PDB file of N, CA, C and O in Angstrom:
ATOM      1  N   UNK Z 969    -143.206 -14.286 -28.255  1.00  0.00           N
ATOM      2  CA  UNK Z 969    -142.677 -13.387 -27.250  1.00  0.00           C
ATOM      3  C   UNK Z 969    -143.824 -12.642 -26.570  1.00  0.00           C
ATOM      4  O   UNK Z 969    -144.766 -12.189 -27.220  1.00  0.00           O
ATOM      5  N   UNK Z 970    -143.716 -12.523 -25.187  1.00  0.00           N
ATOM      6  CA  UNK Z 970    -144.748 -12.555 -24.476  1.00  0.00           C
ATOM      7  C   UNK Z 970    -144.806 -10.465 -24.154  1.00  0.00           C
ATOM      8  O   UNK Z 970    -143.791  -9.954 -23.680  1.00  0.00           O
ATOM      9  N   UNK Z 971    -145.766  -9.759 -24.405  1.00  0.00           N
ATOM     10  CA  UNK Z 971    -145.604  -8.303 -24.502  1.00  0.00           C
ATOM     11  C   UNK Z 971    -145.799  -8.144 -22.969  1.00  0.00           C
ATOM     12  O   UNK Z 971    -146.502  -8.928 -22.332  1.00  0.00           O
ATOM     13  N   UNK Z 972    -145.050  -6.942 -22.319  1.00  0.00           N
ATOM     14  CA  UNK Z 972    -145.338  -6.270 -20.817  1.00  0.00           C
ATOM     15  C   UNK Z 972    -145.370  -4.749 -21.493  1.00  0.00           C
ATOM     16  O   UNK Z 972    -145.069  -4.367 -22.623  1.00  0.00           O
ATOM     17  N   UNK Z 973    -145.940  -3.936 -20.141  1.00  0.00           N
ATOM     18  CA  UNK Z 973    -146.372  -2.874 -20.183  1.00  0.00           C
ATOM     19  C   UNK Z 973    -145.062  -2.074 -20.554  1.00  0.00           C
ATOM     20  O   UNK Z 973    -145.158  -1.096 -21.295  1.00  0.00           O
ATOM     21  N   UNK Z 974    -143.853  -2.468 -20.060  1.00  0.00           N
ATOM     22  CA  UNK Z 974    -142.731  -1.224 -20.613  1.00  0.00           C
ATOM     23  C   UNK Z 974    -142.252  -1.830 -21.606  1.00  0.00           C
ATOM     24  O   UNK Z 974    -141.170  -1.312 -21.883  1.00  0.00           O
ATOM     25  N   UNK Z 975    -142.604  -3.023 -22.584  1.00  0.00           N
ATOM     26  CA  UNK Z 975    -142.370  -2.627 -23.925  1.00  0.00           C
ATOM     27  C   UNK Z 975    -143.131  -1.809 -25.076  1.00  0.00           C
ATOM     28  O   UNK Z 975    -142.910  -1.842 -26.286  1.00  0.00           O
ATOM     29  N   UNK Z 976    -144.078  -1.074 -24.377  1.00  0.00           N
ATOM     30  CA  UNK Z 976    -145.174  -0.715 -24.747  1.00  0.00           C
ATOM     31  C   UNK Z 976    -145.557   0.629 -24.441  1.00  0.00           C
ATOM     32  O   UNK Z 976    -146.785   0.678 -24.365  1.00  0.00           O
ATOM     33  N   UNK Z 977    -144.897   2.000 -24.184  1.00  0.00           N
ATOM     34  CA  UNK Z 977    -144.908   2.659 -23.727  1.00  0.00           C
ATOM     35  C   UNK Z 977    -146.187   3.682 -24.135  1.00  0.00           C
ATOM     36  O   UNK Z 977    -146.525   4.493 -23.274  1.00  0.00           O
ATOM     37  N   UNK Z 978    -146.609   3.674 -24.889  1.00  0.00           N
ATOM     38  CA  UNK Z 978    -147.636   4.240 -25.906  1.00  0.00           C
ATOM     39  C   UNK Z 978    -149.009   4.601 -25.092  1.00  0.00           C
ATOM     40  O   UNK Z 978    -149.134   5.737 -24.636  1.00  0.00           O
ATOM     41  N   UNK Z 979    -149.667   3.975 -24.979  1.00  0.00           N
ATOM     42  CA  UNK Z 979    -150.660   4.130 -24.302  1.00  0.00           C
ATOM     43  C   UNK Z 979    -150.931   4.242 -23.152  1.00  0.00           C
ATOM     44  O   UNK Z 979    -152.117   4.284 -22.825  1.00  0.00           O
ATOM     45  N   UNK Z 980    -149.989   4.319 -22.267  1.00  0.00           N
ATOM     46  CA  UNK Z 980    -149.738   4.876 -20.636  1.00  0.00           C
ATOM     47  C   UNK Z 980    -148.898   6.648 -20.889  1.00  0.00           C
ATOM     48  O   UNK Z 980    -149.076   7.439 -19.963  1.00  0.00           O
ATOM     49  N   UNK Z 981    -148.407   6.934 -21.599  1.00  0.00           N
ATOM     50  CA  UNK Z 981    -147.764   8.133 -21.727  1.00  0.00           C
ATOM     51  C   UNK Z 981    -148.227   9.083 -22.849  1.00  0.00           C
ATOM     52  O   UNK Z 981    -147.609  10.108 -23.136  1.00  0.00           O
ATOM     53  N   UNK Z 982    -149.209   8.731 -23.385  1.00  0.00           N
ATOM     54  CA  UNK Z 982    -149.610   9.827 -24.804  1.00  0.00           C
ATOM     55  C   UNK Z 982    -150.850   9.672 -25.203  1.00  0.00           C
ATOM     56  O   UNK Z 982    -151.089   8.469 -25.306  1.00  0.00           O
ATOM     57  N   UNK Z 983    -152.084  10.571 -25.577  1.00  0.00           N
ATOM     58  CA  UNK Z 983    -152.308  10.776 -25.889  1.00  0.00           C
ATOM     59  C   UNK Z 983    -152.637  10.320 -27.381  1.00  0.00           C
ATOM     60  O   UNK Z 983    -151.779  10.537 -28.236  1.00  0.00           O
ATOM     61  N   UNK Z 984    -153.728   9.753 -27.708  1.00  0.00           N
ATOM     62  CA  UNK Z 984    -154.011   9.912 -29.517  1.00  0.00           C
ATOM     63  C   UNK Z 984    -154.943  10.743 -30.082  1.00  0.00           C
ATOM     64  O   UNK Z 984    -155.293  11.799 -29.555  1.00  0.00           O
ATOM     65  N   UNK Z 985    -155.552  10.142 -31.592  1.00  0.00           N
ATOM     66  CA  UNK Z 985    -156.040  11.475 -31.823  1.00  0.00           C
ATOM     67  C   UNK Z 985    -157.617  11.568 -31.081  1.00  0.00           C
ATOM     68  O   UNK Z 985    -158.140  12.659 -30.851  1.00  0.00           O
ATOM     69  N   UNK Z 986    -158.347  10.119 -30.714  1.00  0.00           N
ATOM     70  CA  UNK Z 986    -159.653  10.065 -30.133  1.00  0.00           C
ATOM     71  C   UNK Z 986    -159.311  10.696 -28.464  1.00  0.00           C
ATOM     72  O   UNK Z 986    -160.289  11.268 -27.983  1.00  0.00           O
ATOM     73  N   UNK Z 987    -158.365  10.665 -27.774  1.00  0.00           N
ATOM     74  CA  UNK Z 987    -158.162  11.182 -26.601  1.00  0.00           C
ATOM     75  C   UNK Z 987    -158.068  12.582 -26.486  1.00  0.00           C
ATOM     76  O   UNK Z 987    -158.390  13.241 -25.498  1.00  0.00           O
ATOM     77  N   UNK Z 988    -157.442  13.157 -27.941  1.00  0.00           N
ATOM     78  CA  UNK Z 988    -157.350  14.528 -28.753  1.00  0.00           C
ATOM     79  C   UNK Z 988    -158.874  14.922 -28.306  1.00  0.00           C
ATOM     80  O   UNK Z 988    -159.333  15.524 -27.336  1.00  0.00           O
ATOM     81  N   UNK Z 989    -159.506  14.238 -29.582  1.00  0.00           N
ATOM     82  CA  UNK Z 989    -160.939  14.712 -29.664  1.00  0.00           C
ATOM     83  C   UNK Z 989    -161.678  15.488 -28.506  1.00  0.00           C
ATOM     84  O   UNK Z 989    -162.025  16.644 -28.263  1.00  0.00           O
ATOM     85  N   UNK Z 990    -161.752  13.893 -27.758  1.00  0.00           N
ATOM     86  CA  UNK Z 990    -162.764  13.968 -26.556  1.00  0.00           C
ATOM     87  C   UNK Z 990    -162.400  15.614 -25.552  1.00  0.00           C
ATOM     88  O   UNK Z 990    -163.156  16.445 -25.050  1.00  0.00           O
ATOM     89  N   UNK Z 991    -160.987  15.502 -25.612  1.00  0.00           N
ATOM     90  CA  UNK Z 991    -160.474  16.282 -24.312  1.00  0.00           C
ATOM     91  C   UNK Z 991    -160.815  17.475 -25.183  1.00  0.00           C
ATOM     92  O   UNK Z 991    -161.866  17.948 -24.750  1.00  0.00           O
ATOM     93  N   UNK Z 992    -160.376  18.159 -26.222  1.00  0.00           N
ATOM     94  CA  UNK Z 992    -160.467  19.311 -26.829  1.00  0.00           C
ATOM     95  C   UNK Z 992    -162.013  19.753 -27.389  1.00  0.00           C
ATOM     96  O   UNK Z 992    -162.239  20.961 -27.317  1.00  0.00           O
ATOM     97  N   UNK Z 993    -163.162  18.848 -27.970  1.00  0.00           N
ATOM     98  CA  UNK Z 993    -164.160  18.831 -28.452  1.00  0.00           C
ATOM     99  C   UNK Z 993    -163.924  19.371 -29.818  1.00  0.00           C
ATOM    100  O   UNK Z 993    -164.718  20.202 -30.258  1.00  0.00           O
ATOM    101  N   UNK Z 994    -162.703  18.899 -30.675  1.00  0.00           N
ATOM    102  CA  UNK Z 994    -162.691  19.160 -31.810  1.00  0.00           C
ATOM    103  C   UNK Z 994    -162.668  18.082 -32.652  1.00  0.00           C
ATOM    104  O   UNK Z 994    -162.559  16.979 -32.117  1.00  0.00           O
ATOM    105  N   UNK Z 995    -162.754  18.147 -33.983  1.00  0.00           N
ATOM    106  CA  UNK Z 995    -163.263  16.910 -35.230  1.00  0.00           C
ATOM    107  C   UNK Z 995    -161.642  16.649 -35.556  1.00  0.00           C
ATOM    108  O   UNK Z 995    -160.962  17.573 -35.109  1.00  0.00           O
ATOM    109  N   UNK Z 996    -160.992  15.782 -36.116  1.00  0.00           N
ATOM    110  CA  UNK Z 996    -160.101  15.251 -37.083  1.00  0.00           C
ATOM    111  C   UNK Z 996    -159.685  16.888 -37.505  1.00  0.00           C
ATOM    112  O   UNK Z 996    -158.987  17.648 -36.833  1.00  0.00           O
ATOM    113  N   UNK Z 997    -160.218  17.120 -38.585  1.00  0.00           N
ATOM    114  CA  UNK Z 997    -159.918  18.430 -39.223  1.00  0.00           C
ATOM    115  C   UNK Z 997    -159.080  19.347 -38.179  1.00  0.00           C
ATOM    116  O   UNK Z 997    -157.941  19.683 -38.506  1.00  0.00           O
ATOM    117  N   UNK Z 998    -159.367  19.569 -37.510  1.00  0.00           N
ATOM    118  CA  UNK Z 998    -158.858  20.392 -36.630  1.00  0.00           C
ATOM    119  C   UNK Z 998    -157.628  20.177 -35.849  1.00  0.00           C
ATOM    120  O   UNK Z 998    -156.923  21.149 -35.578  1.00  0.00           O
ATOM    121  N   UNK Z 999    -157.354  19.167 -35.521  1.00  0.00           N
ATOM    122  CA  UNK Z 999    -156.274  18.164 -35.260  1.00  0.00           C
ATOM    123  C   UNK Z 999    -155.207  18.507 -36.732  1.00  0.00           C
ATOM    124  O   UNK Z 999    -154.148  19.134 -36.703  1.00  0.00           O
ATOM    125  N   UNK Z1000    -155.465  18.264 -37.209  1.00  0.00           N
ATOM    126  CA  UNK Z1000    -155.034  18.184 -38.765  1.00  0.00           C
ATOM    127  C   UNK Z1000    -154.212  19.389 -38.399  1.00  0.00           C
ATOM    128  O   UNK Z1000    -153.001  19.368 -38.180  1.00  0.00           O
ATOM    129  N   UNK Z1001    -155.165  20.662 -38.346  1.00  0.00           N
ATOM    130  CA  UNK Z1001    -154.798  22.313 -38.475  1.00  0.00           C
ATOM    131  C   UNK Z1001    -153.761  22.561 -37.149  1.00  0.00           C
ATOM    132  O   UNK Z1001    -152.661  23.100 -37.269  1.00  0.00           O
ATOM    133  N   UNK Z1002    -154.134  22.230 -36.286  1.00  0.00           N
ATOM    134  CA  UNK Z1002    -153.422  22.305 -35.234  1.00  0.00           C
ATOM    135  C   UNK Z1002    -152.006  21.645 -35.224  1.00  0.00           C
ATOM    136  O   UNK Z1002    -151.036  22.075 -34.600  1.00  0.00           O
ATOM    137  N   UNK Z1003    -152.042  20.488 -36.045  1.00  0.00           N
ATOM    138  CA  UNK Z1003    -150.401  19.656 -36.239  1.00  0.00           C
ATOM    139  C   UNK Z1003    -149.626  20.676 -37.580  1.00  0.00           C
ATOM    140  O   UNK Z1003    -148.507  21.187 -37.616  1.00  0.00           O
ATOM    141  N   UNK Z1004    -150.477  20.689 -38.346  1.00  0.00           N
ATOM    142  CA  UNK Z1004    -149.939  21.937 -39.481  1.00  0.00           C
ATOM    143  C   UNK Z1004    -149.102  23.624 -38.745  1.00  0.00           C
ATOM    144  O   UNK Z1004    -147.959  24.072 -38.836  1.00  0.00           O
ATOM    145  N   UNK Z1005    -150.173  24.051 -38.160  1.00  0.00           N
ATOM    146  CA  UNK Z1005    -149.892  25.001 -37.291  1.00  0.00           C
ATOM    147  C   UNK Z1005    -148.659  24.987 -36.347  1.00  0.00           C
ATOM    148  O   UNK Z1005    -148.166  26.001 -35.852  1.00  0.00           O
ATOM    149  N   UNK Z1006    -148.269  23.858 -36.179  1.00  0.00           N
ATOM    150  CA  UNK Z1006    -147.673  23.502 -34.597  1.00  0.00           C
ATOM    151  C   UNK Z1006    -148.038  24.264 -33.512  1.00  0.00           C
ATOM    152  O   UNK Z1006    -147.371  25.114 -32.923  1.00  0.00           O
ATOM    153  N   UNK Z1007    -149.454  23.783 -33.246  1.00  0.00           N
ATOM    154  CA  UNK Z1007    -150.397  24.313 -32.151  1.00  0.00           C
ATOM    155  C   UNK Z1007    -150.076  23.120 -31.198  1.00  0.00           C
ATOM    156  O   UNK Z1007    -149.890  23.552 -30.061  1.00  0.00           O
ATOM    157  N   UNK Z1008    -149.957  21.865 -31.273  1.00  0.00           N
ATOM    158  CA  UNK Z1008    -149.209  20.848 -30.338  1.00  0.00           C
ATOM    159  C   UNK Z1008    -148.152  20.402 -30.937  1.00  0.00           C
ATOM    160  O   UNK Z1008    -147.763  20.592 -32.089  1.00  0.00           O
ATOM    161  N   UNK Z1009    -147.644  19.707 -29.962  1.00  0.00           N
ATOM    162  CA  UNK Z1009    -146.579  18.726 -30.269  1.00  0.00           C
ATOM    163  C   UNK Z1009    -147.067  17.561 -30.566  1.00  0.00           C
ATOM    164  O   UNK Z1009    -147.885  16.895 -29.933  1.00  0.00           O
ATOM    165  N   UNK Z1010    -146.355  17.251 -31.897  1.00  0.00           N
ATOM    166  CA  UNK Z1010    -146.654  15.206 -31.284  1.00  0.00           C
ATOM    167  C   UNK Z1010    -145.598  14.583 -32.398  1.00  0.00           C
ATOM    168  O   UNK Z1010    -144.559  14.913 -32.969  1.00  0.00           O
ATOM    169  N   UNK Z1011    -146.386  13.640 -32.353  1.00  0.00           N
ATOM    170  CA  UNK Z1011    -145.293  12.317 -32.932  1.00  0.00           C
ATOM    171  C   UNK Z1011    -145.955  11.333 -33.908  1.00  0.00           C
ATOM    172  O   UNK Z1011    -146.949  10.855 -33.363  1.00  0.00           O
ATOM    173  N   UNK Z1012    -145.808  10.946 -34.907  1.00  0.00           N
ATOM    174  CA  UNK Z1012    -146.063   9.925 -35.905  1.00  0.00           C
ATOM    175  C   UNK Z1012    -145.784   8.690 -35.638  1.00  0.00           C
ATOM    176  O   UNK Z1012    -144.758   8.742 -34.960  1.00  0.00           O
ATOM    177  N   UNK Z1013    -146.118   7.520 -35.782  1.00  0.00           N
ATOM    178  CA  UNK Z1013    -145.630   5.930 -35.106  1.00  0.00           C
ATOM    179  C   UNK Z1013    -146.604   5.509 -36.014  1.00  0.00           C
ATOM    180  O   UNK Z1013    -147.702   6.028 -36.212  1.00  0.00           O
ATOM    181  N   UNK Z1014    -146.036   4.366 -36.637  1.00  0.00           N
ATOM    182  CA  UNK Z1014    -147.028   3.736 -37.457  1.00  0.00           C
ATOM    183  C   UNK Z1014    -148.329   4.033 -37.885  1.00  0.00           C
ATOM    184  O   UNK Z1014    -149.271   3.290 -37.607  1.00  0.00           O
ATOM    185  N   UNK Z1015    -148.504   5.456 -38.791  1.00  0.00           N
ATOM    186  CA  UNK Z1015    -149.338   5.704 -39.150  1.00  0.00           C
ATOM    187  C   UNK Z1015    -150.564   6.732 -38.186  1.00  0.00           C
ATOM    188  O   UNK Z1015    -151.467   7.420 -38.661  1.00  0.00           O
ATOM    189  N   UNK Z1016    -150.242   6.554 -36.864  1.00  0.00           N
ATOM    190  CA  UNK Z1016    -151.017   7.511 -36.044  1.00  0.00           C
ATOM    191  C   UNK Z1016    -150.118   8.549 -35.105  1.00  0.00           C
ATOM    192  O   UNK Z1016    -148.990   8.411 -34.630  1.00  0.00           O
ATOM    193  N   UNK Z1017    -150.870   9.410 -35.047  1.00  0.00           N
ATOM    194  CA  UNK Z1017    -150.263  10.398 -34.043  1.00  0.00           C
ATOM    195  C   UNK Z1017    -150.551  10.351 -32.627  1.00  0.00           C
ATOM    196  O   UNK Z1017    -151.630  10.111 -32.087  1.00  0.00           O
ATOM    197  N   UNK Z1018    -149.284  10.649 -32.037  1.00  0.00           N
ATOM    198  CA  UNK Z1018    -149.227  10.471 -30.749  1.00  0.00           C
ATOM    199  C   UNK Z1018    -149.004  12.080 -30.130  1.00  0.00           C
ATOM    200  O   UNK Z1018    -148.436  13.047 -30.637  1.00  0.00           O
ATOM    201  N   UNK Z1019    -149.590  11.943 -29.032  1.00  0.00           N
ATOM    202  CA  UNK Z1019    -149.418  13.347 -28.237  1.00  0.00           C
ATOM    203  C   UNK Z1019    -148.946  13.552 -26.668  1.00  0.00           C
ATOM    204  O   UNK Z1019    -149.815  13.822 -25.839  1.00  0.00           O
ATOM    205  N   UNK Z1020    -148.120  13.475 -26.425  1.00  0.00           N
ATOM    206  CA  UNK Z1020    -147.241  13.469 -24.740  1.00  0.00           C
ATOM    207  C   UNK Z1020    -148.246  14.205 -23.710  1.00  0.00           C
ATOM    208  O   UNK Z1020    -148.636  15.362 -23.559  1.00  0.00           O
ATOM    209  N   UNK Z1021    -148.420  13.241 -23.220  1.00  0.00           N
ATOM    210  CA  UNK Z1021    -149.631  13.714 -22.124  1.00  0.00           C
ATOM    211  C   UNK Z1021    -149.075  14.793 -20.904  1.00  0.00           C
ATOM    212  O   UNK Z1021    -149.796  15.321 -20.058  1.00  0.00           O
ATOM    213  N   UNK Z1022    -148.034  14.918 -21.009  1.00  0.00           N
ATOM    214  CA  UNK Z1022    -147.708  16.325 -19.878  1.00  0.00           C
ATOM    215  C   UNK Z1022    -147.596  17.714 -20.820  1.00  0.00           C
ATOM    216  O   UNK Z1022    -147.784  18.748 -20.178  1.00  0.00           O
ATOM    217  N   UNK Z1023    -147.230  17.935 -22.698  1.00  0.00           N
ATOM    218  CA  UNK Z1023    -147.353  18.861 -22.538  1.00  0.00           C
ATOM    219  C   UNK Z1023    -148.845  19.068 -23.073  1.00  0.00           C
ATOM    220  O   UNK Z1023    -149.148  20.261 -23.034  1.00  0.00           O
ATOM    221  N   UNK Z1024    -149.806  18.291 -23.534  1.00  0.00           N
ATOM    222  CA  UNK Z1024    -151.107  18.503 -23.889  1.00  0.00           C
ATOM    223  C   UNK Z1024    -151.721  19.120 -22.304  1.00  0.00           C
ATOM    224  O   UNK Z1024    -152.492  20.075 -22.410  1.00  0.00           O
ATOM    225  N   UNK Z1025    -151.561  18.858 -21.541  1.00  0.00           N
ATOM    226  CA  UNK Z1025    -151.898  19.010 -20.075  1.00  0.00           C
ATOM    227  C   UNK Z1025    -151.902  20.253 -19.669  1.00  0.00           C
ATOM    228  O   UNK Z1025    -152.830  20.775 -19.051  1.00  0.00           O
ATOM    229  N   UNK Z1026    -150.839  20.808 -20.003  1.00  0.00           N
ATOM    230  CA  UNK Z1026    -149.539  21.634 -20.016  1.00  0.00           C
ATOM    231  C   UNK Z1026    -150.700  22.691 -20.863  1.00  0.00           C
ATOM    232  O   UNK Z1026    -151.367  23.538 -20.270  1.00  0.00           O
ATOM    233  N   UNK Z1027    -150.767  22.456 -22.234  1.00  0.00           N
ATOM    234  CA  UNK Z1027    -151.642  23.535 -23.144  1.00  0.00           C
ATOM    235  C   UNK Z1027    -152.916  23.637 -22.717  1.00  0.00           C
ATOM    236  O   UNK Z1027    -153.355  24.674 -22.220  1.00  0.00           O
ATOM    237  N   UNK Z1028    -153.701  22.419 -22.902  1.00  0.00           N
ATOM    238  CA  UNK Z1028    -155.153  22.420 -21.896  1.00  0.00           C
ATOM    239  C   UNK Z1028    -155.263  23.169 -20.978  1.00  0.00           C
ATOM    240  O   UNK Z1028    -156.212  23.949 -21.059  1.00  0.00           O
ATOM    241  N   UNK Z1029    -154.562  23.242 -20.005  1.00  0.00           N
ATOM    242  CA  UNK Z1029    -154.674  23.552 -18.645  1.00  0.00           C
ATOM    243  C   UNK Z1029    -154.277  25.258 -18.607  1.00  0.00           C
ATOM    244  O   UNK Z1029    -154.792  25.916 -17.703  1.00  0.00           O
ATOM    245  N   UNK Z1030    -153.433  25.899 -19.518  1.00  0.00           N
ATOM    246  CA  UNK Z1030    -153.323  27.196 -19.930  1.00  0.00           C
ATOM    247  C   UNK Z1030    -154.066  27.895 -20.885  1.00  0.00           C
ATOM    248  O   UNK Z1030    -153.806  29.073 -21.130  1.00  0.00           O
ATOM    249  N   UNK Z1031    -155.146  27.167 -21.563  1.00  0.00           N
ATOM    250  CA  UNK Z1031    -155.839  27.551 -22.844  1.00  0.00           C
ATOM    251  C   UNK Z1031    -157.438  27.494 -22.301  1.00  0.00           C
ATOM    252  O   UNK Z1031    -158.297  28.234 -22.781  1.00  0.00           O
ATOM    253  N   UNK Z1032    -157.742  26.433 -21.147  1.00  0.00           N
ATOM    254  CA  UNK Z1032    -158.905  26.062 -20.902  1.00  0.00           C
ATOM    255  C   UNK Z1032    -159.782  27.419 -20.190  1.00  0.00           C
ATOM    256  O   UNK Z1032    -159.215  28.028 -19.283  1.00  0.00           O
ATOM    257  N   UNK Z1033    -160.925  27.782 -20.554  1.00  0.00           N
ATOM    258  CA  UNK Z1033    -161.655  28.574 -19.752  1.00  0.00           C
ATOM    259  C   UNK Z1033    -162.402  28.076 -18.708  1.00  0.00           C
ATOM    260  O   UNK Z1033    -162.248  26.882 -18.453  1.00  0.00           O
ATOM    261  N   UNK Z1034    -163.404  28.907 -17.852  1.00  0.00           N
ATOM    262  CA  UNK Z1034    -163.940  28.406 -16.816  1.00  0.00           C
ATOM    263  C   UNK Z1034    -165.365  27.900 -17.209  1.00  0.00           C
ATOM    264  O   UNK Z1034    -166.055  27.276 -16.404  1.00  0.00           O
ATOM    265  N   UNK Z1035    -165.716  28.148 -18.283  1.00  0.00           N
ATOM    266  CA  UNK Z1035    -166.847  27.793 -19.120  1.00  0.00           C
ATOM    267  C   UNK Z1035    -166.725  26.452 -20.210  1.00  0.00           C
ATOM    268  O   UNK Z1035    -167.474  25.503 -20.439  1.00  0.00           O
ATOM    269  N   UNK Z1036    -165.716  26.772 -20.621  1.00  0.00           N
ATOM    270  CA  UNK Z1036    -165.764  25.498 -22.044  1.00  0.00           C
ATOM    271  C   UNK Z1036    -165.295  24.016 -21.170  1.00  0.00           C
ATOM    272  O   UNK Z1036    -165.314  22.915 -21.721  1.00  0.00           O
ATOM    273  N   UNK Z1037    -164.901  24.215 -19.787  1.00  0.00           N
ATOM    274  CA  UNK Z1037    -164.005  23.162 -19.242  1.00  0.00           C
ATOM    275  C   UNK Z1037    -164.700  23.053 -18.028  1.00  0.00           C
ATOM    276  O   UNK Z1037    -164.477  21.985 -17.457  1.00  0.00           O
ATOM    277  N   UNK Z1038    -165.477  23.818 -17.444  1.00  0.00           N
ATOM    278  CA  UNK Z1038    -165.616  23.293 -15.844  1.00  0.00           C
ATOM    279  C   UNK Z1038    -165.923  22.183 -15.432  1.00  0.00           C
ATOM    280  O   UNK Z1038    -165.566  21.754 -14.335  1.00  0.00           O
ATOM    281  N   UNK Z1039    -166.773  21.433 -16.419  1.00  0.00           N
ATOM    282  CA  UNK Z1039    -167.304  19.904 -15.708  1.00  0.00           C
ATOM    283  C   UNK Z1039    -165.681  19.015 -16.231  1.00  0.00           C
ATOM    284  O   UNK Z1039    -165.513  17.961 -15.617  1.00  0.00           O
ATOM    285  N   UNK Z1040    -164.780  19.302 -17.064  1.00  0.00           N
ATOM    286  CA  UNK Z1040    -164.133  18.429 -16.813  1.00  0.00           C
ATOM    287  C   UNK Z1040    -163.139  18.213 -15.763  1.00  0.00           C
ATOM    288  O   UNK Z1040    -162.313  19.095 -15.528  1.00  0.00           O
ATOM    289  N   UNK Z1041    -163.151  16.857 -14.959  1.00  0.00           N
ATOM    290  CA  UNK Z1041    -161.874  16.543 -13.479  1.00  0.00           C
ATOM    291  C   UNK Z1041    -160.639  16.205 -14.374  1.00  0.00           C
ATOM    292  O   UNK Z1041    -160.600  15.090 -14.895  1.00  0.00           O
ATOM    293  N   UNK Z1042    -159.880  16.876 -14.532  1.00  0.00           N
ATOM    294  CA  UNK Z1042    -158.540  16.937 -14.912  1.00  0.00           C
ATOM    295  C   UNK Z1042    -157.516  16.051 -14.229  1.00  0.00           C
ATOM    296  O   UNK Z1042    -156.560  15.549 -14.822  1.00  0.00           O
ATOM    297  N   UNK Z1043    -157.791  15.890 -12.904  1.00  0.00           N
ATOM    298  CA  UNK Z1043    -156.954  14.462 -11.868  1.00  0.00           C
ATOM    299  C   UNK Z1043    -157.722  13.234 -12.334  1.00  0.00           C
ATOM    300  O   UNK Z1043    -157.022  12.222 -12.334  1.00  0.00           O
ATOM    301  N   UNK Z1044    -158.761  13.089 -12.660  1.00  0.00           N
ATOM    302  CA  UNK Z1044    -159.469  11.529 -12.494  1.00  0.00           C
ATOM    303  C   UNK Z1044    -159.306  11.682 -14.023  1.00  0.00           C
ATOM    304  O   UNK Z1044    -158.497  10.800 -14.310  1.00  0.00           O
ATOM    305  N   UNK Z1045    -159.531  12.114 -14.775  1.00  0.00           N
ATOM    306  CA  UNK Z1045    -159.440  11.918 -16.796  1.00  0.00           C
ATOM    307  C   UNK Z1045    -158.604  11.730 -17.374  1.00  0.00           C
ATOM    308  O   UNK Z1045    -158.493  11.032 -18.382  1.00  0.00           O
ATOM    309  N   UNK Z1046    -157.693  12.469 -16.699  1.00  0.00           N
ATOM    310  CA  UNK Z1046    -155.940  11.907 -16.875  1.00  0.00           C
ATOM    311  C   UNK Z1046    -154.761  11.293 -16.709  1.00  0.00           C
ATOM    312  O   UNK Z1046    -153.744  11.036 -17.353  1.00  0.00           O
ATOM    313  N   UNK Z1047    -155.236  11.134 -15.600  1.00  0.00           N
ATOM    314  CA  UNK Z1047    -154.559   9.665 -14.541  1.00  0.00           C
ATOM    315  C   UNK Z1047    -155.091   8.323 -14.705  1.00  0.00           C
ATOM    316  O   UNK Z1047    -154.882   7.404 -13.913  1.00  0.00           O
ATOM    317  N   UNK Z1048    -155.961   8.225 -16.029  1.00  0.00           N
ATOM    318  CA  UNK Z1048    -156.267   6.876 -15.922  1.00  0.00           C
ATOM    319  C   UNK Z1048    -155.076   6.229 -16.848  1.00  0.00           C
ATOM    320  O   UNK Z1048    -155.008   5.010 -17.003  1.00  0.00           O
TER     321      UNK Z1048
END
């Protein structure tokens, strides 16, 4: 059976934990604390966590300063 993109919804709509990383500049551990906490939302699927890319966006984009974030483009990093 031959796979297409909408049986597959995963990786066009969420977030994992290396997309976590990069965007936040935090380690595993912290991820960890933050899912403990319910500092995000997310979701479990075979063993990894998933994170909904509108409300991570959503927190980023209300949490981010003008210092820890300015070089990142928020339209071109997230829209891919």
């Amino acid at each position: 059976m031959e796979s297409t993109a909408h049986d597959n919804p995963i990786p066009t709509y969420y977030f994992d934990n290396a997309d976590m990383k990069q965007i936040f500049k935090v380690c595993d551990k912290t991820l960890q604390r933050w899912r403990k906490k319910e500092v995000v939302p997310y979701l479990k699927f075979g063993g990894k966590y998933y994170y909904a890319k509108p409300l991570i966006e959503a927190i980023a984009k209300e949490r981010m300063t003008y210092l820890k974030f300015r070089a990142w483009n928020w339209d071109n990093k997230l829209n891919n």
